[in-house]
PDB file of C-alpha atoms in Angstrom:
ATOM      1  CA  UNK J   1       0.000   0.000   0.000  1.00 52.00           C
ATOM      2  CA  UNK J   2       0.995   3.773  -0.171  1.00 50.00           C
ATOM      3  CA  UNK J   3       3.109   2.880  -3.419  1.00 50.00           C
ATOM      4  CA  UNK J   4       1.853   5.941  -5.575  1.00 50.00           C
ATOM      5  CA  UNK J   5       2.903   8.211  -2.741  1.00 52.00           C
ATOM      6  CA  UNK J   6       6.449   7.351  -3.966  1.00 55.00           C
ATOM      7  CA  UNK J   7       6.318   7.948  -7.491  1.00 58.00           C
ATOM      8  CA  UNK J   8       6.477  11.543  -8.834  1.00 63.00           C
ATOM      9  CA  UNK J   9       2.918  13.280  -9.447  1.00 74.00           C
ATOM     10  CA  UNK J  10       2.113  13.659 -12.937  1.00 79.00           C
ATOM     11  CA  UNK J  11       0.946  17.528 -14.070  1.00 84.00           C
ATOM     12  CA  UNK J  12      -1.761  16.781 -16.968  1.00 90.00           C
ATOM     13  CA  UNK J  13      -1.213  20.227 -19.454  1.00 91.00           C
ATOM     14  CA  UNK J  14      -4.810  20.906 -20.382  1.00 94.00           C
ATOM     15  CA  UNK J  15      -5.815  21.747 -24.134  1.00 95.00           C
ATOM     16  CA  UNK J  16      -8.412  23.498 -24.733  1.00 95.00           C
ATOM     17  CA  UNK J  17     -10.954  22.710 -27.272  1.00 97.00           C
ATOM     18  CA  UNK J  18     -10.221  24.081 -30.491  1.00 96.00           C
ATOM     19  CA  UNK J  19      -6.388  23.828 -30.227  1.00 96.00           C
ATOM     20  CA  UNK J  20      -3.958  22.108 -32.513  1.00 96.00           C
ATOM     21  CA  UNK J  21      -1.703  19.825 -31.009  1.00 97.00           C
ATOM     22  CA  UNK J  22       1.816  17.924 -32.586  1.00 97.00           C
ATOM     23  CA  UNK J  23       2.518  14.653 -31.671  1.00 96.00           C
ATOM     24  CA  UNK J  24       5.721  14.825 -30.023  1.00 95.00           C
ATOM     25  CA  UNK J  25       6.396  10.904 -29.705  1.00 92.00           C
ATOM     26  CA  UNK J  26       4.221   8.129 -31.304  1.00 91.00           C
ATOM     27  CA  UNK J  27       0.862   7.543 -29.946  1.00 92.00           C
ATOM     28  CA  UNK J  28      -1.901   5.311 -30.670  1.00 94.00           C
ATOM     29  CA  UNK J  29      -5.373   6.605 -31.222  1.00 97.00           C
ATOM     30  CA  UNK J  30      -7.339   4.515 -29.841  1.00 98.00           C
ATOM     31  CA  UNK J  31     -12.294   4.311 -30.842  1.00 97.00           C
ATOM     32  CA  UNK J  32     -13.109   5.331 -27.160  1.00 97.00           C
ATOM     33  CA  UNK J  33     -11.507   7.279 -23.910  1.00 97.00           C
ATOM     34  CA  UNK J  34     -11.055   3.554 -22.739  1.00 96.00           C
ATOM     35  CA  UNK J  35      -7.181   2.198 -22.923  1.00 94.00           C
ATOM     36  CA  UNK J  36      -8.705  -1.220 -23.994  1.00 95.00           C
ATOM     37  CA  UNK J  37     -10.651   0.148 -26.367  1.00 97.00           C
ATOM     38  CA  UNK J  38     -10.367  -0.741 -30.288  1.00 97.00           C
ATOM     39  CA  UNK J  39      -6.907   1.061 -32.029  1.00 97.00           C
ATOM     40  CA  UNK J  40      -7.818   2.988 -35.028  1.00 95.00           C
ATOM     41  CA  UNK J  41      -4.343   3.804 -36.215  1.00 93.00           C
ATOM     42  CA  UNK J  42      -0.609   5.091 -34.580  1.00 94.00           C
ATOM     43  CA  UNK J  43       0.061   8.667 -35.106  1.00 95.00           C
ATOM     44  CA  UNK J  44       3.369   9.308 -35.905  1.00 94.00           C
ATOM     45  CA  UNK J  45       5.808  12.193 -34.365  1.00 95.00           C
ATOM     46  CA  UNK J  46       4.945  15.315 -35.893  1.00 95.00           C
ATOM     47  CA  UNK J  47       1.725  14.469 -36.678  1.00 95.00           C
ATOM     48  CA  UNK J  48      -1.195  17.307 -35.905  1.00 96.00           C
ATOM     49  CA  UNK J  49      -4.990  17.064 -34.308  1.00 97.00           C
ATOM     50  CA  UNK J  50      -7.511  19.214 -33.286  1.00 97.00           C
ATOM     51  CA  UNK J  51      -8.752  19.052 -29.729  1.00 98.00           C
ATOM     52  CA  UNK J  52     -12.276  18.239 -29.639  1.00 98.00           C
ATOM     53  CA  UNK J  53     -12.504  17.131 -26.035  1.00 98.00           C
ATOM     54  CA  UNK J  54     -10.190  16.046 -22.667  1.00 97.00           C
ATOM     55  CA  UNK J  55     -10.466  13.643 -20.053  1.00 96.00           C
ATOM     56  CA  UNK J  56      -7.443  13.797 -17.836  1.00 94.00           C
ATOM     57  CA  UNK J  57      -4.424  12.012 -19.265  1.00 94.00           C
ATOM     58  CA  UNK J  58      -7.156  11.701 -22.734  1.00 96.00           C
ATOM     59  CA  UNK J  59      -7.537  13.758 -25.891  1.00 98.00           C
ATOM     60  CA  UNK J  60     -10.605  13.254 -28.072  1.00 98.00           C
ATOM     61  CA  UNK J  61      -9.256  14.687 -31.110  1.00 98.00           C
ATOM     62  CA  UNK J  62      -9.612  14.874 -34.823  1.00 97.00           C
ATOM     63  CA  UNK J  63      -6.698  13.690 -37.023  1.00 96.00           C
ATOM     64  CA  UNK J  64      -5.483  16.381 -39.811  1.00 93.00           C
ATOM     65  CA  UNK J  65      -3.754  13.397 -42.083  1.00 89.00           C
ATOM     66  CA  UNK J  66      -5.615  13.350 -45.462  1.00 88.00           C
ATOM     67  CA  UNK J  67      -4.293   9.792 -45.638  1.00 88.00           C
ATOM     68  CA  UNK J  68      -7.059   9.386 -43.118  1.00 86.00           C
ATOM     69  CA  UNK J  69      -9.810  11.274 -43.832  1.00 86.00           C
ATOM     70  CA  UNK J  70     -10.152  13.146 -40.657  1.00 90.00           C
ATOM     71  CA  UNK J  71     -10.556  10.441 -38.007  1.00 94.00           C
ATOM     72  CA  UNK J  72     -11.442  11.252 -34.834  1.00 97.00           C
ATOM     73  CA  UNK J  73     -10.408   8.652 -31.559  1.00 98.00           C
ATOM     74  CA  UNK J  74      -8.613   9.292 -28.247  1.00 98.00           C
ATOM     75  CA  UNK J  75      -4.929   9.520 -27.637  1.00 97.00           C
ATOM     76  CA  UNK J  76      -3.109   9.794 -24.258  1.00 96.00           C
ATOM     77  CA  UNK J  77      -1.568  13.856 -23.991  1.00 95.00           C
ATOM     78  CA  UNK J  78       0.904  12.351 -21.576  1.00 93.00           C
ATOM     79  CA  UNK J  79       2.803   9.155 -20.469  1.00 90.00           C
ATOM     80  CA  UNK J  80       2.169   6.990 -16.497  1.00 87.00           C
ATOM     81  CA  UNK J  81       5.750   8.438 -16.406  1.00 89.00           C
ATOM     82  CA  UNK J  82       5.079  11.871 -17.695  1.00 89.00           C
ATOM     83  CA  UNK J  83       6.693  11.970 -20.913  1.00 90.00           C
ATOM     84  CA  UNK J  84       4.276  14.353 -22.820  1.00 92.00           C
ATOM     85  CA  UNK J  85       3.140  12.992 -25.953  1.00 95.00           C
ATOM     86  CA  UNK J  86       1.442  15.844 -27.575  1.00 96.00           C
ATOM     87  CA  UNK J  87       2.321  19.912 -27.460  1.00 95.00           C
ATOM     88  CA  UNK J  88       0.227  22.972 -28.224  1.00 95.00           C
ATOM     89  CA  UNK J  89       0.971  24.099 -31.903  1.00 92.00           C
ATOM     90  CA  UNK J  90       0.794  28.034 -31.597  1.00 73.00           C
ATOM     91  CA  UNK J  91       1.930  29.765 -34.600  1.00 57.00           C
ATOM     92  CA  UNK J  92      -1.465  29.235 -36.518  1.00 48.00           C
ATOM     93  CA  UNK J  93      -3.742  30.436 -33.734  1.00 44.00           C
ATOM     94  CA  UNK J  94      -2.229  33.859 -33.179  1.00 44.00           C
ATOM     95  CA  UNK J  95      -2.297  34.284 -37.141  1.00 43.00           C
ATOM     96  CA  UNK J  96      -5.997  33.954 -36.897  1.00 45.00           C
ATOM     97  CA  UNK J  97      -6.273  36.220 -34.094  1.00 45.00           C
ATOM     98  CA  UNK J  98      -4.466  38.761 -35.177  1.00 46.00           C
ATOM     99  CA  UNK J  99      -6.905  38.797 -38.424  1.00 44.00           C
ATOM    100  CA  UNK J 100     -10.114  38.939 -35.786  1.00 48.00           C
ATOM    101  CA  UNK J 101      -8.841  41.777 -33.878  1.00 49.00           C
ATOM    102  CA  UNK J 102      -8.555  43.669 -37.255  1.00 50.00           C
ATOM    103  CA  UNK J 103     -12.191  43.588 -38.179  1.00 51.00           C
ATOM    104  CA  UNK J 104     -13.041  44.700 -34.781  1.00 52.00           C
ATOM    105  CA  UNK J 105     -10.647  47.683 -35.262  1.00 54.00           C
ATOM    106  CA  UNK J 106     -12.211  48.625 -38.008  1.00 52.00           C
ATOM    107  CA  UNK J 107     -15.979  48.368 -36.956  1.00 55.00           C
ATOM    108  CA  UNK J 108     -14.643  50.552 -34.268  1.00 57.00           C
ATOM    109  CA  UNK J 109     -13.349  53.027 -35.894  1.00 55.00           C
ATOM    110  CA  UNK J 110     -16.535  53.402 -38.496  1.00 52.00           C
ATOM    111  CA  UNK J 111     -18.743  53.686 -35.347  1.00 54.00           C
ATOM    112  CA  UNK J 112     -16.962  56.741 -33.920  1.00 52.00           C
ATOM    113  CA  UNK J 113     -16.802  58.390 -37.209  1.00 53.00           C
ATOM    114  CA  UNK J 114     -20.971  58.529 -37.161  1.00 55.00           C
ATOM    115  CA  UNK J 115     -20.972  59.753 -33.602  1.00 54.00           C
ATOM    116  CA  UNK J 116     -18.847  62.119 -34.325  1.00 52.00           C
ATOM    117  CA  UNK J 117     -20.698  63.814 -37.095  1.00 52.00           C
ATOM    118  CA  UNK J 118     -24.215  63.946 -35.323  1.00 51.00           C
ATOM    119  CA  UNK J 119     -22.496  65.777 -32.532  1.00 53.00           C
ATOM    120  CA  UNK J 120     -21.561  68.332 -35.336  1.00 55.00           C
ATOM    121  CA  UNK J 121     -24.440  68.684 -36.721  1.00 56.00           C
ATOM    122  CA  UNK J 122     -26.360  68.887 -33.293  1.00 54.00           C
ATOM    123  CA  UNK J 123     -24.005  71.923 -31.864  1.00 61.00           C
ATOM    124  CA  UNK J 124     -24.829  74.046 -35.322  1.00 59.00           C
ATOM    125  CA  UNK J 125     -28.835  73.571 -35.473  1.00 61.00           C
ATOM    126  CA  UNK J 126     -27.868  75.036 -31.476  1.00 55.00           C
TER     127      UNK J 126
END
């Protein structure tokens, strides 16, 4: 008894739904959350998903590989040990981002341009 009390703790990163993770080892993707569960395929280092859900040590994620046609199954994000299998690809989320906070500037910037011409026109009929 008491023997997980030795080992170290593992820290689970969490992913958030959406993101785009690479494979940093191999890892099998596996039909359901359960380890015992059927194995679809292996993905290989490298290789990138989408996040589509998490369940501790679990990804539910969809596979961007052409090859296979966009499967979706459950992969471990990190090892008993607490190798990590997966990391959080960045690069293409700011892009987007960025290109969101640029129609926003520019609603903005139309909106102030109408109140400031009422006020004009307001102080003159005064």
């Amino acid at each position: 008894s008491g023997g997980s009390s030795g080992g170290p703790q593992v820290v689970v990163p969490k992913f958030p739904v959406g993101s785009v993770v690479q494979t940093s080892a191999h890892a099998l993707m596996r039909r359901e959350e359960d380890l015992h569960s059927e194995q679809l395929h292996e993905l290989s280092k490298g290789d990138r998903c989408t996040v589509l859900a998490q369940s501790g040590r679990r990804l539910k994620v969809r596979d961007h590989n052409p090859a296979r046609h966009g499967a979706v199954g459950w992969i471990s994000c990190v090892l008993q040990t607490g190798q990590p299998l997966v990391e959080l690809v960045e690069e293409e989320e700011e892009a987007e981002d960025e290109g969101d906070d640029d129609d926003e500037d520019a609603e903005d910037v139309s909106e102030a341009e109408d109140d400031g011409g009422s006020e004009v026109e307001s102080c003159e009929q005064a």
